[in-house]
Coordinates of C-alpha atoms and ligand atoms in Angstrom, one line a residue:
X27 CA 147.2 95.8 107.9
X28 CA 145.5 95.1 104.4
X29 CA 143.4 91.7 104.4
X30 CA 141.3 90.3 101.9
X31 CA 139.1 87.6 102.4
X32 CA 137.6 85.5 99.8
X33 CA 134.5 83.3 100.8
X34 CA 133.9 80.2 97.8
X35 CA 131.5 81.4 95.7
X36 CA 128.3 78.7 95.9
X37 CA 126.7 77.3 92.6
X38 CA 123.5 78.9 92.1
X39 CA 121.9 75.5 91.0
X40 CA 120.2 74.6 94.4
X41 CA 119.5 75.4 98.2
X42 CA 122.8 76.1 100.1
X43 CA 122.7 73.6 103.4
X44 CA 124.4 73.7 106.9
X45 CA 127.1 71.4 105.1
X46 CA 128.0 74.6 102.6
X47 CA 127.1 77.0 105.9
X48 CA 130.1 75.5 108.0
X49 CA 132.7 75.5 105.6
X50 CA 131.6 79.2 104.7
X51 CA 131.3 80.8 108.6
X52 CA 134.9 81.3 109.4
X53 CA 135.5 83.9 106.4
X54 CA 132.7 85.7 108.2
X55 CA 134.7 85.3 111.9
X56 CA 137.9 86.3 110.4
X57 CA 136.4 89.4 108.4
X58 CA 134.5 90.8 111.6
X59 CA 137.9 89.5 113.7
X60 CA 140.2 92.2 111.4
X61 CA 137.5 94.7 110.9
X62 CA 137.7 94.9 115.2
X63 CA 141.4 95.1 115.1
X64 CA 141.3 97.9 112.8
X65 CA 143.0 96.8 110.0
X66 CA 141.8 97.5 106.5
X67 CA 139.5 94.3 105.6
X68 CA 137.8 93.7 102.0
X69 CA 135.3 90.3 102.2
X70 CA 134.1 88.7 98.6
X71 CA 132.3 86.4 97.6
X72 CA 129.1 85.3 95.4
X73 CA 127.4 83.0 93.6
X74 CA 129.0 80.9 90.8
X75 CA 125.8 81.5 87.7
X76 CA 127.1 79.3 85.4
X77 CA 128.0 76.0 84.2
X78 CA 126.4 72.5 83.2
X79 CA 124.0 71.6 86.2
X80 CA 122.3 75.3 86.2
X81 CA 122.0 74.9 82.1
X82 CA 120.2 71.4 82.5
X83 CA 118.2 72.3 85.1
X84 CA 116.9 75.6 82.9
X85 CA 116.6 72.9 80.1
X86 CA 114.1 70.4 82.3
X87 CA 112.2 73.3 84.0
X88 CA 112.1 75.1 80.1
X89 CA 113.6 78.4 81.8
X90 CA 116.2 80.9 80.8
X91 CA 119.6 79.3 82.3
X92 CA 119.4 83.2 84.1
X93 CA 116.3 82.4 85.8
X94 CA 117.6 79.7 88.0
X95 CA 120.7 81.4 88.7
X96 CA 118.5 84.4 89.7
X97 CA 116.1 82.4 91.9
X98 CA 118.9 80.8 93.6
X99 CA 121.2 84.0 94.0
X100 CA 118.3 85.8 95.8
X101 CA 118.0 82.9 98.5
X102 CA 121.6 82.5 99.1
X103 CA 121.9 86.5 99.8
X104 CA 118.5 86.0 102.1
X105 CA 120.3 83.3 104.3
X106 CA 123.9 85.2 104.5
X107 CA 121.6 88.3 105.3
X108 CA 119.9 86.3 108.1
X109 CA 123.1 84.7 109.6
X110 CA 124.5 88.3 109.8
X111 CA 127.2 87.5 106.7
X112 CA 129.6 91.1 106.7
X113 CA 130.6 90.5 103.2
X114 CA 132.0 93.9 101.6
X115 CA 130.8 92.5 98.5
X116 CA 128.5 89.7 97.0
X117 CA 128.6 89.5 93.5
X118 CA 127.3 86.8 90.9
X119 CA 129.4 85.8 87.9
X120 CA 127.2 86.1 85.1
X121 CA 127.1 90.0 85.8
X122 CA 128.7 92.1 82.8
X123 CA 131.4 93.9 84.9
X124 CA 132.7 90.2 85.8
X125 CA 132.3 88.7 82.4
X126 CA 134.6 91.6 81.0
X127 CA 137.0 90.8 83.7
X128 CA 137.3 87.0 82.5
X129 CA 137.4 88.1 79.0
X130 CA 140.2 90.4 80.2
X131 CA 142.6 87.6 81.9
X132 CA 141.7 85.2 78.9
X133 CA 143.0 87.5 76.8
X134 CA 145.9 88.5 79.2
X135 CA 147.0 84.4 79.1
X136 CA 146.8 84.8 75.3
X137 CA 149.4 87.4 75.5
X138 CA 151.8 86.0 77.8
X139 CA 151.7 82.8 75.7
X140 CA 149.8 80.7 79.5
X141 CA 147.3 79.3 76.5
X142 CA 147.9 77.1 73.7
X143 CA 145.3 75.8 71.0
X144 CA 144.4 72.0 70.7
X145 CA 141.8 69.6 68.6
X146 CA 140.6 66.8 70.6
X147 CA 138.2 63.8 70.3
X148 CA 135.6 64.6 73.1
X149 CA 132.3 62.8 74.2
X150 CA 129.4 63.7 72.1
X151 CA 125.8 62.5 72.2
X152 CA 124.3 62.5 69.2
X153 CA 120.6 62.4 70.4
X154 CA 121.2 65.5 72.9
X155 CA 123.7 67.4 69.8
X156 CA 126.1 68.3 72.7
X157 CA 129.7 67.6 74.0
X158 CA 129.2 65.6 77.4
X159 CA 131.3 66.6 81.0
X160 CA 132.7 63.9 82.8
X161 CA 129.7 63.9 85.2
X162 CA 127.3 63.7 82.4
X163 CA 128.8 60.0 80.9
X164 CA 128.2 57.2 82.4
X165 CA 129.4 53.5 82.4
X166 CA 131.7 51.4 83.9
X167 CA 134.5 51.4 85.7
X168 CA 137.2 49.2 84.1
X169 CA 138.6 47.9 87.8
X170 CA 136.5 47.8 90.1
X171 CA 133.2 46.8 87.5
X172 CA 130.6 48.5 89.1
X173 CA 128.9 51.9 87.6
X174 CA 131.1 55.2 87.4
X175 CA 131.0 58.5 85.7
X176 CA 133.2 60.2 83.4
X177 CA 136.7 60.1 85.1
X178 CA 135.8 58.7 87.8
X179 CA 134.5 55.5 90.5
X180 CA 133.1 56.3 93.2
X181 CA 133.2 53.0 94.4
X182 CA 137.0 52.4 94.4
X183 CA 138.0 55.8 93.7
X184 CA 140.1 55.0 91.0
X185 CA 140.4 58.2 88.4
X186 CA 140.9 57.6 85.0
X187 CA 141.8 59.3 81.6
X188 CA 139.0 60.4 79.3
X189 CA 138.0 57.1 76.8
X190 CA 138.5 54.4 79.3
X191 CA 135.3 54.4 81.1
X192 CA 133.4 50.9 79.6
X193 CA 130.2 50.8 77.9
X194 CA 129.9 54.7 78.0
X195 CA 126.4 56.2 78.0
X196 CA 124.8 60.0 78.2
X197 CA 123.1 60.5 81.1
X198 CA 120.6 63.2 80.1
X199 CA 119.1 60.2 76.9
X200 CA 121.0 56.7 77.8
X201 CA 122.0 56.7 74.4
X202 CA 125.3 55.5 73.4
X203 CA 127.6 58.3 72.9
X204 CA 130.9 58.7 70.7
X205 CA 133.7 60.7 70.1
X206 CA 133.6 64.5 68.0
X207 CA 136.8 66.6 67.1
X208 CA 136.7 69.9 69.3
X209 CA 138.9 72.7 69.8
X210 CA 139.7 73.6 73.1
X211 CA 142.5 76.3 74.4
X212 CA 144.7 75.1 77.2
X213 CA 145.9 77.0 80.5
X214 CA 149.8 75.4 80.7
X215 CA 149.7 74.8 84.0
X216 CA 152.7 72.3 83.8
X217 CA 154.9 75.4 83.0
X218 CA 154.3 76.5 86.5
X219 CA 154.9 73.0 88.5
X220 CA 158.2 75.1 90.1
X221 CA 156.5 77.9 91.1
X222 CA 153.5 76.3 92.9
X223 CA 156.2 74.3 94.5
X224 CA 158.0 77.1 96.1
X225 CA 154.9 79.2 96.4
X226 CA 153.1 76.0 99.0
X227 CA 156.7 75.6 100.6
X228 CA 156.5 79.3 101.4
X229 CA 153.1 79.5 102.4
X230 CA 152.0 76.0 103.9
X231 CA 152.7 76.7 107.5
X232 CA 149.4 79.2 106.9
X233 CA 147.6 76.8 105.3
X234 CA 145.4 73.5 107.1
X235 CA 146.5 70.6 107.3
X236 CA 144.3 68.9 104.4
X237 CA 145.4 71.7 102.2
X238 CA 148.8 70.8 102.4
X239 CA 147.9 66.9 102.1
X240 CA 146.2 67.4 98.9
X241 CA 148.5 70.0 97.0
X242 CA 152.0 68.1 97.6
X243 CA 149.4 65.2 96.0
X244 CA 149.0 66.9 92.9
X245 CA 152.2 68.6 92.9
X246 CA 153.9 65.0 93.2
X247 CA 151.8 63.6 90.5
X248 CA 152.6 66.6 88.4
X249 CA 150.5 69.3 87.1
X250 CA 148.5 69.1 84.1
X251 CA 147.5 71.4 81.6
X252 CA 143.6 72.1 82.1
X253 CA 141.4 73.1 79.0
X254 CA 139.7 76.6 80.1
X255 CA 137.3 76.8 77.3
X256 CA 134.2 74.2 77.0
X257 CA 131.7 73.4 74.4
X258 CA 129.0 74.7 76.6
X259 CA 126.9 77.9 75.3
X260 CA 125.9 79.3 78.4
X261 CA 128.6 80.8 80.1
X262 CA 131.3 83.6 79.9
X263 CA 131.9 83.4 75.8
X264 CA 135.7 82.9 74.9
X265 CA 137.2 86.1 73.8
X266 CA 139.4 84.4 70.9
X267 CA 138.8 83.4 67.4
X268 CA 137.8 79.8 66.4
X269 CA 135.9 79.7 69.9
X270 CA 132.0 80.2 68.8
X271 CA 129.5 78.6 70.6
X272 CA 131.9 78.2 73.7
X273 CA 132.3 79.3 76.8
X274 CA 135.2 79.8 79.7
X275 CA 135.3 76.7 82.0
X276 CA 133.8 77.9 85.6
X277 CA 136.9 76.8 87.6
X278 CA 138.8 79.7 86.1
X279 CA 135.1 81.8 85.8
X280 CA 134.5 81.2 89.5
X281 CA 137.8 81.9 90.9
X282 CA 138.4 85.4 88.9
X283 CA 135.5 86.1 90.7
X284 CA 137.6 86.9 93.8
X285 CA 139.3 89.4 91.6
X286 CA 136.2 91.2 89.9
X287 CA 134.8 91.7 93.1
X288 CA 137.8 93.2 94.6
X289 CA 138.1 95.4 91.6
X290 CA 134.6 96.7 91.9
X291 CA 136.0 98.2 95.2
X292 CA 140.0 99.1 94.9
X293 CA 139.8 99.8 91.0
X294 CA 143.1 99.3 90.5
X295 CA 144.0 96.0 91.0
X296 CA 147.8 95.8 90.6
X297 CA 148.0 98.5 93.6
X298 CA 146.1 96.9 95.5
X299 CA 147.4 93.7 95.4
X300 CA 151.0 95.5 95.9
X301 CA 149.7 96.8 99.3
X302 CA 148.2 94.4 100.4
X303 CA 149.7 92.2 103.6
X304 CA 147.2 89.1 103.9
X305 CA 144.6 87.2 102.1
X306 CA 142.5 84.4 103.2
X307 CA 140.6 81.7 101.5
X308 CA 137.8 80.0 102.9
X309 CA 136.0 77.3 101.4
X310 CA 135.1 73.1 102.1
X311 CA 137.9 70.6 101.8
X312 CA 136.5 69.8 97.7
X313 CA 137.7 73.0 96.7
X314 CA 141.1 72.9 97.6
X315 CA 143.2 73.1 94.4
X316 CA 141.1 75.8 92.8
X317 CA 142.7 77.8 95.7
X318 CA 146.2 76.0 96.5
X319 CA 146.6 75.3 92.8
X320 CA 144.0 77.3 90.1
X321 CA 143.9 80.5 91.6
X322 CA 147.3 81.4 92.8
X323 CA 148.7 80.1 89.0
X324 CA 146.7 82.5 87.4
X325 CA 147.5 85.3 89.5
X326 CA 151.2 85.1 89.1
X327 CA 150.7 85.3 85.3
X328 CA 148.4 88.7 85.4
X329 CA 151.2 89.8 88.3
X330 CA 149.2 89.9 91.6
X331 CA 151.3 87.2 93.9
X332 CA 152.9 88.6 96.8
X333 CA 150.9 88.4 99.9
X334 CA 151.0 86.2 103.1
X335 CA 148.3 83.3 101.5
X336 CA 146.1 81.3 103.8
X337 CA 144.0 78.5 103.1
X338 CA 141.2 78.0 105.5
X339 CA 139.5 74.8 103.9
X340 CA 137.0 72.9 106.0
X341 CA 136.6 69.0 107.2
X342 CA 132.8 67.8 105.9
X343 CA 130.1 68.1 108.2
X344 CA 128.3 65.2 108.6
X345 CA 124.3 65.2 109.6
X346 CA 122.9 62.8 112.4
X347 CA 126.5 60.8 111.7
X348 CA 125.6 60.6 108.0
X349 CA 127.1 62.0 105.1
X350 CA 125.1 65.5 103.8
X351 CA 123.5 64.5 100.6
X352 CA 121.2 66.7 98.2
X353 CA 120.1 63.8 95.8
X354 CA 119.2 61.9 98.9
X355 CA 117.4 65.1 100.6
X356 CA 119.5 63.9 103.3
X357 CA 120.4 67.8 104.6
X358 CA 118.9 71.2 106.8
X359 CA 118.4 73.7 104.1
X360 CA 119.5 77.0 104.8
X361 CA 116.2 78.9 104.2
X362 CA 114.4 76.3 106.6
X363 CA 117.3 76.5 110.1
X364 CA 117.3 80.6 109.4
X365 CA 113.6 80.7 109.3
X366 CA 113.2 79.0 112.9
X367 CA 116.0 79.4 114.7
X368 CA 118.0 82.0 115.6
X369 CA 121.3 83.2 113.7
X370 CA 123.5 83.2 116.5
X371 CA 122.4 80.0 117.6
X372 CA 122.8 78.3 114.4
X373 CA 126.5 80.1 114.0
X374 CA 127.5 79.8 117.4
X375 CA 126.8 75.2 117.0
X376 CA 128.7 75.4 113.6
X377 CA 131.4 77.5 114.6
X378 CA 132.0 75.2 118.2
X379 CA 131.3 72.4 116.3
X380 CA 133.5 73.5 113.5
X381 CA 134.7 70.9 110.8
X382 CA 138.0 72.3 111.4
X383 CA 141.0 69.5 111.4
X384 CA 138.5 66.8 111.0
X385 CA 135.5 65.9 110.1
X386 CA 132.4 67.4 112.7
X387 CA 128.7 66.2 113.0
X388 CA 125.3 68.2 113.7
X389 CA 122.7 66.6 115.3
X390 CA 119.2 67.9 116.4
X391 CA 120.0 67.0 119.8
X392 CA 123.4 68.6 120.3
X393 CA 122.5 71.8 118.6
X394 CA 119.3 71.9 121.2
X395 CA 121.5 70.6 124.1
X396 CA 124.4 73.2 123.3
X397 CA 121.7 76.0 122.8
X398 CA 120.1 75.3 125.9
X399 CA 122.9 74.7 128.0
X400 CA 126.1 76.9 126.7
X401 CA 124.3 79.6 125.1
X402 CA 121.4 80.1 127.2
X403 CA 122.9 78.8 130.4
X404 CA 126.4 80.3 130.2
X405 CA 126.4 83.5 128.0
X406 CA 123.0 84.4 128.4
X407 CA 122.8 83.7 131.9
X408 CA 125.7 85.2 132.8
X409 CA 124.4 89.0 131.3
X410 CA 121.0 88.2 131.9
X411 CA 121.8 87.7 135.8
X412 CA 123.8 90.4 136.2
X413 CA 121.4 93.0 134.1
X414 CA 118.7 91.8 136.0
X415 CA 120.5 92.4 139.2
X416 CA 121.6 95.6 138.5
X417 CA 117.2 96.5 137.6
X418 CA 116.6 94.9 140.5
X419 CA 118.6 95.8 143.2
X420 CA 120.3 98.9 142.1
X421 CA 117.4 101.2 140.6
X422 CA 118.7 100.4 137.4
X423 CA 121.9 102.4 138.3
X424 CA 125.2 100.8 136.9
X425 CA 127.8 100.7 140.0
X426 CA 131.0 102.4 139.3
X427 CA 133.2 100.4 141.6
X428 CA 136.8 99.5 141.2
X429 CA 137.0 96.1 139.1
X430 CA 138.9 93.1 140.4
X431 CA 142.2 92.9 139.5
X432 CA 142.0 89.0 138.8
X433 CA 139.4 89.3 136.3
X434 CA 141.2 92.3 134.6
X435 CA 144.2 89.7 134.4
X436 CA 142.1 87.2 132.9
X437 CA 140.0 89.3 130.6
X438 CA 143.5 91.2 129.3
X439 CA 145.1 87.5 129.2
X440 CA 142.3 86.3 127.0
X441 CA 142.5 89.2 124.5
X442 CA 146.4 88.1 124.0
X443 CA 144.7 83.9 123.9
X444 CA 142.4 84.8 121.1
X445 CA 145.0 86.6 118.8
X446 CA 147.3 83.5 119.4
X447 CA 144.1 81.4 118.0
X448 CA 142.8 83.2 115.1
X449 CA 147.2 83.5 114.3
X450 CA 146.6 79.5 114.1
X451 CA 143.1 79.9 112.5
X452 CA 141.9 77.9 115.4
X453 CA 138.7 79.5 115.2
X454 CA 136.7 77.0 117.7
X455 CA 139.6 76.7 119.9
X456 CA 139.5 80.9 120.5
X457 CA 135.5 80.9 120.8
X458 CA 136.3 77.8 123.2
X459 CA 139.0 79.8 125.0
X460 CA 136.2 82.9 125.6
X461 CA 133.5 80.6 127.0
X462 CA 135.3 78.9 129.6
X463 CA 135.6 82.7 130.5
X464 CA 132.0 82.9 130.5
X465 CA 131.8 79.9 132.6
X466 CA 134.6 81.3 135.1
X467 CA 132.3 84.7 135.7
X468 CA 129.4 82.3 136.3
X469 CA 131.1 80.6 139.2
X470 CA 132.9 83.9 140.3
X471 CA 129.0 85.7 140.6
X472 CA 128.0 82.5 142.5
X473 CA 130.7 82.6 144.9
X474 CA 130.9 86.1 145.2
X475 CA 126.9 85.9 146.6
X476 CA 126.3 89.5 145.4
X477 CA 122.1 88.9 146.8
X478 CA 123.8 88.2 149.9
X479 CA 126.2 90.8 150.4
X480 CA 123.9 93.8 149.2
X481 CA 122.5 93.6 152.8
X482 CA 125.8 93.0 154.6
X483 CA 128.5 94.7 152.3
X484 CA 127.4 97.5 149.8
X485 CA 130.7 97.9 148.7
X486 CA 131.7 94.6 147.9
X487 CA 128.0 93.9 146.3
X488 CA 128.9 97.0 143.9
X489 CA 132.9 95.6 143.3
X490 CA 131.3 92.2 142.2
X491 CA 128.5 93.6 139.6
X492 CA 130.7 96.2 138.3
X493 CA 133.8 93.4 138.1
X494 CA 130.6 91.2 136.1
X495 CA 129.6 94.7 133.6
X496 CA 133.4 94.6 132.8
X497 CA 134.1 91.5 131.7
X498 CA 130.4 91.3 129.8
X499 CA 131.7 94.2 127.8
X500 CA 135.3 92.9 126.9
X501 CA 133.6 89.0 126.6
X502 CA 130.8 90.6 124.2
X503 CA 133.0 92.5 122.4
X504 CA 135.2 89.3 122.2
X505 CA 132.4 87.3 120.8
X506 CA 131.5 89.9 118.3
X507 CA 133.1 87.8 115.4
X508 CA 131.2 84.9 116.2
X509 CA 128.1 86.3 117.4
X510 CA 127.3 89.6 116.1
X511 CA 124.2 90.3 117.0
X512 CA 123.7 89.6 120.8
X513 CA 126.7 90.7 121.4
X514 CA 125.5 93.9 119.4
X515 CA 123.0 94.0 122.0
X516 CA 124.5 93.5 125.0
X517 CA 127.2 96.3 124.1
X518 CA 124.4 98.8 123.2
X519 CA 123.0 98.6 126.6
X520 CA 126.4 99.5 127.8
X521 CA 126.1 102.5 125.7
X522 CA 129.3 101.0 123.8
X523 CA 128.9 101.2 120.3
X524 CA 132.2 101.1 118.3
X525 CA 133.2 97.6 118.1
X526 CA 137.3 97.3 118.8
X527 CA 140.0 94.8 119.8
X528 CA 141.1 97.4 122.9
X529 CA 139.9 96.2 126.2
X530 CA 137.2 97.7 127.8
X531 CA 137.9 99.7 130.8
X532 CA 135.1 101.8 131.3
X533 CA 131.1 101.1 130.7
X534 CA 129.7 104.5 129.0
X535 CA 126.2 104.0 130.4
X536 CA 124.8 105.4 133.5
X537 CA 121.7 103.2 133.9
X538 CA 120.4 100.3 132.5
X539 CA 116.7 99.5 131.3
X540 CA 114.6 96.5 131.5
X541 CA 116.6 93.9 128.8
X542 CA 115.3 91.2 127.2
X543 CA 116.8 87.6 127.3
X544 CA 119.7 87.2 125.0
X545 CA 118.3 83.8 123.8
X546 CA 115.4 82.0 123.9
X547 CA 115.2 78.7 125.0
X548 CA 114.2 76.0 122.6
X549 CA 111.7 73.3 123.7
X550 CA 113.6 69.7 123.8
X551 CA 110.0 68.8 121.8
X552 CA 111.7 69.9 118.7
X553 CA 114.7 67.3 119.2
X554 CA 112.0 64.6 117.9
X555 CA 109.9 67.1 115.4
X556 CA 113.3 67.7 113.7
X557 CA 114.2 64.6 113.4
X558 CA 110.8 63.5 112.4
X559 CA 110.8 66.4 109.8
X560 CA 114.2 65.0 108.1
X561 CA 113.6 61.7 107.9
X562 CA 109.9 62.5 106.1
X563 CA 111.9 65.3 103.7
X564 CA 113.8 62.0 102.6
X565 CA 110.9 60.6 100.7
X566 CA 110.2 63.8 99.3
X567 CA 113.6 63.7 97.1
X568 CA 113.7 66.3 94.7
Ligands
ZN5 ZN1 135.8 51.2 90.4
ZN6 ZN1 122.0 62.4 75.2

């Protein structure tokens, strides 16, 4: 099978936090998931270099626009790099081969008569010379009364059309802005109201939940064109006359990014498309209609629409039972959780604790708790115990018994489990599913009482540990999606070293040598340090 996975693409304007990390991780499990089954996986993503809040930032800091895209690109491919991201590809958008792609489609739309041309009366500051986005007006809301910002309060949550914000003001100078005739080309995205329709209806059963919710919302309200060129200098530049000085809006910049990538890769595009079975989308629940909407409206125009189309869009995660904020400096920063602690701890609390169908929390004290107890004291307990029996007791000398039948059941039964899970994207409910496993072998090497019956019964002492090595090797290789790299470890010392979704019925490696803990313990100290550490971060908003 042909998949392709496309990861959102995270705006190089700031540190990515565990927030961004959760909605991210199951592109990563689904990519190593299909790369185990064998089929024939391509993973994208990359960071999203342009727009308003990386231009103003270059502005304040006096930069190059380029620089902070730059300083932020290399720290988001650091912390993918630590949390053991596969991604085929990680690309950035202001790269030439991806501008020349956008300028491409733009051109494409053009052609096939998606675009049309129109003058409009858009927010200008006179004091800053530049057209104003939504986010940078503000004033106030004409129902509720209290503040808002461009099109919208977010204190009733009313959205509103472009002119009807009161007392509007810039929010770079304060100034009072007013109105200035632009030019802008439109993507006629009400021309394709029918076919989103039919293309949700035939996809939605793939899709979650709260991307269904909020594409029959905007399909019900109807589709509206969207303006893909902005007065905005930095950017891709529009490839059509009349457009100087502008640039390509970054909701269709960013999404084409999918499709650059990919083409970096397959070359031809339309073949590959044409071939391919299945394509995933992974992203938080904010960027829904750039994927449910945007992305797969563009696409049919330029002719690449016919795969089976999931949408894998995430719940928020919340932080100590509070909302994530970056203003606020209310957030774990992805450079600061990589650098003390280890990836498969952090992936394995965001992945159990998955904002999945609704909304999930991290705390310091679960994610030491669950570390401690489940990771440590299931997982690695159960192949620490049973490699350090096997030193101990056996010479280092793996026994070659027959395995018990009633784990092979298990183990086989939970290869068929997980498929049925990932078929659902229930992602947490198939890592779930493999460590009640791992609990099961705990109680079964408890009861079994191998230190007992290596004096009484040699044979059944050998049936036990080999019946344990067995299902290590089919749980670690089962885990390999979610935790790559112990369970990259534990399948090396098994001498097992091609990663499949075939049970495991024999362990290549004669002996075993002295091994490490899988995880280390972290001190229940750093519950109050942490928390001590995020609450001072507060006052030291950036
Ligand atoms: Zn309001
Ligand atoms: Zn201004």
């Amino acid at each position: 099978m042909n998949v392709f996975i496309g990861g959102a693409w995270p705006y190089a304007n700031g540190s990515l936090h565990i927030g961004h990390l959760a909605g991210l991780l199951p592109g990563d499990v689904l990519a190593r998931y299909h790369r185990n089954k064998g089929d024939c996986v391509l993973y994208v993503s990359g960071s999203d270099c342009h727009g308003t809040p990386i231009s103003l930032r270059a502005k304040q800091e006096n930069v190059e626009a380029k620089e902070i895209a730059s300083r932020y690109h290399e720290e988001f491919v650091q912390a993918f790099e630590a949390l053991n991201f596969s991604y085929d590809v990680y690309g950035r958008t202001d790269k030439d081969s991806h501008k020349d792609f956008v300028k491409k489609v733009v051109l494409d739309l053009e052609e096939t008569g998606a675009l049309y041309h129109k003058e409009s009366e858009e927010t200008y500051c006179e004091a800053c010379e530049q057209f104003l986005p939504d986010r940078l007006v503000e004033g106030i809301c004409p129902v509720c009364q209290k503040s808002a910002r461009g099109d919208q309060c977010d204190h009733c949550g009313e959205i509103f059309d472009d002119g009807d914000l009161l007392e509007p003001r810039c929010k770079i100078c304060q100034n009072k802005t007013s109105k200035k005739k632009t030019k802008h080309a439109y993507f006629a995205l009400s021309n394709l109201q029918e076919y989103i329709e039919e293309f949700t209806n035939e996809h939605k059963d793939r899709w979650r939940i709260n991307a269904v919710n909020n594409t029959s919302r905007y399909l019900k309200e109807g589709l509206k064109d969207r303006a893909i060129t902005r007065d905005l200098a930095y950017g891709v530049k529009v490839p059509l006359e009349g457009y100087q000085g502008k640039s390509i809006y970054v909701w269709v910049d960013a999404v084409l990014g999918y499709l650059s990538t990919a083409q970096e890769q397959v070359g031809d595009l339309t073949k590959y498309f044409s071939k391919l079975d299945r394509e995933y989308y992974v992203h938080g629940k904010d960027n829904i209609p750039f994927h449910t909407i945007i992305f797969p409206a563009l696409k049919e125009v330029i002719g690449l629409s016919k795969q089976e189309n999931y949408i894998v869009s995430s719940e928020y995660l919340t932080l100590e039972g509070r909302k994530i904020s970056t203003s606020s400096n209310w957030a774990i920063w992805l450079p600061y959780i990589t650098a003390n602690y280890q990836s498969d701890a952090i992936r394995y609390f965001l992945l159990t604790n998955n904002p999945e169908k609704r909304d999930a929390d991290f705390s310091w004290r679960e994610f030491v708790y669950s570390t401690n107890a489940e990771l440590l004291g299931a997982w690695g307990n159960l192949v620490n115990r049973t490699f350090k029996f096997i030193s101990k007791h056996n010479d280092h000398i793996l026994p070659k018994t027959e395995v018990k039948l009633e784990i092979v059941t298990r183990v086989q039964g939970l290869y068929k489990e997980v498929e049925q899970r990932f078929e659902h994207l229930e992602l947490k409910g198939a890592l779930d599913s493999i460590f009640e496993q791992v609990r099961a072998l705990n109680k079964f090497f408890d009861e079994e009482t191998p230190w007992i019956a290596k004096k009484e019964d040699k044979d059944a002492c050998d049936q036990t540990i080999s019946t344990c090595l067995y299902a290590i090797a089919n749980l670690a290789q089962l885990l390999e999606p979610f935790l790559p790299d112990s369970s990259r470890k534990v399948l090396d010392h098994l001498g097992i070293h091609d990663i499949s979704y075939q049970e495991i019925t024999k362990i290549p490696a004669k002996t075993l040598d002295n091994v490490d803990a899988l995880f280390s313990r972290i001190d229940v100290k750093k519950i109050e340090q942490e928390e001590a550490i995020l609450k001072e971060q507060q006052s030291l908003r950036t």
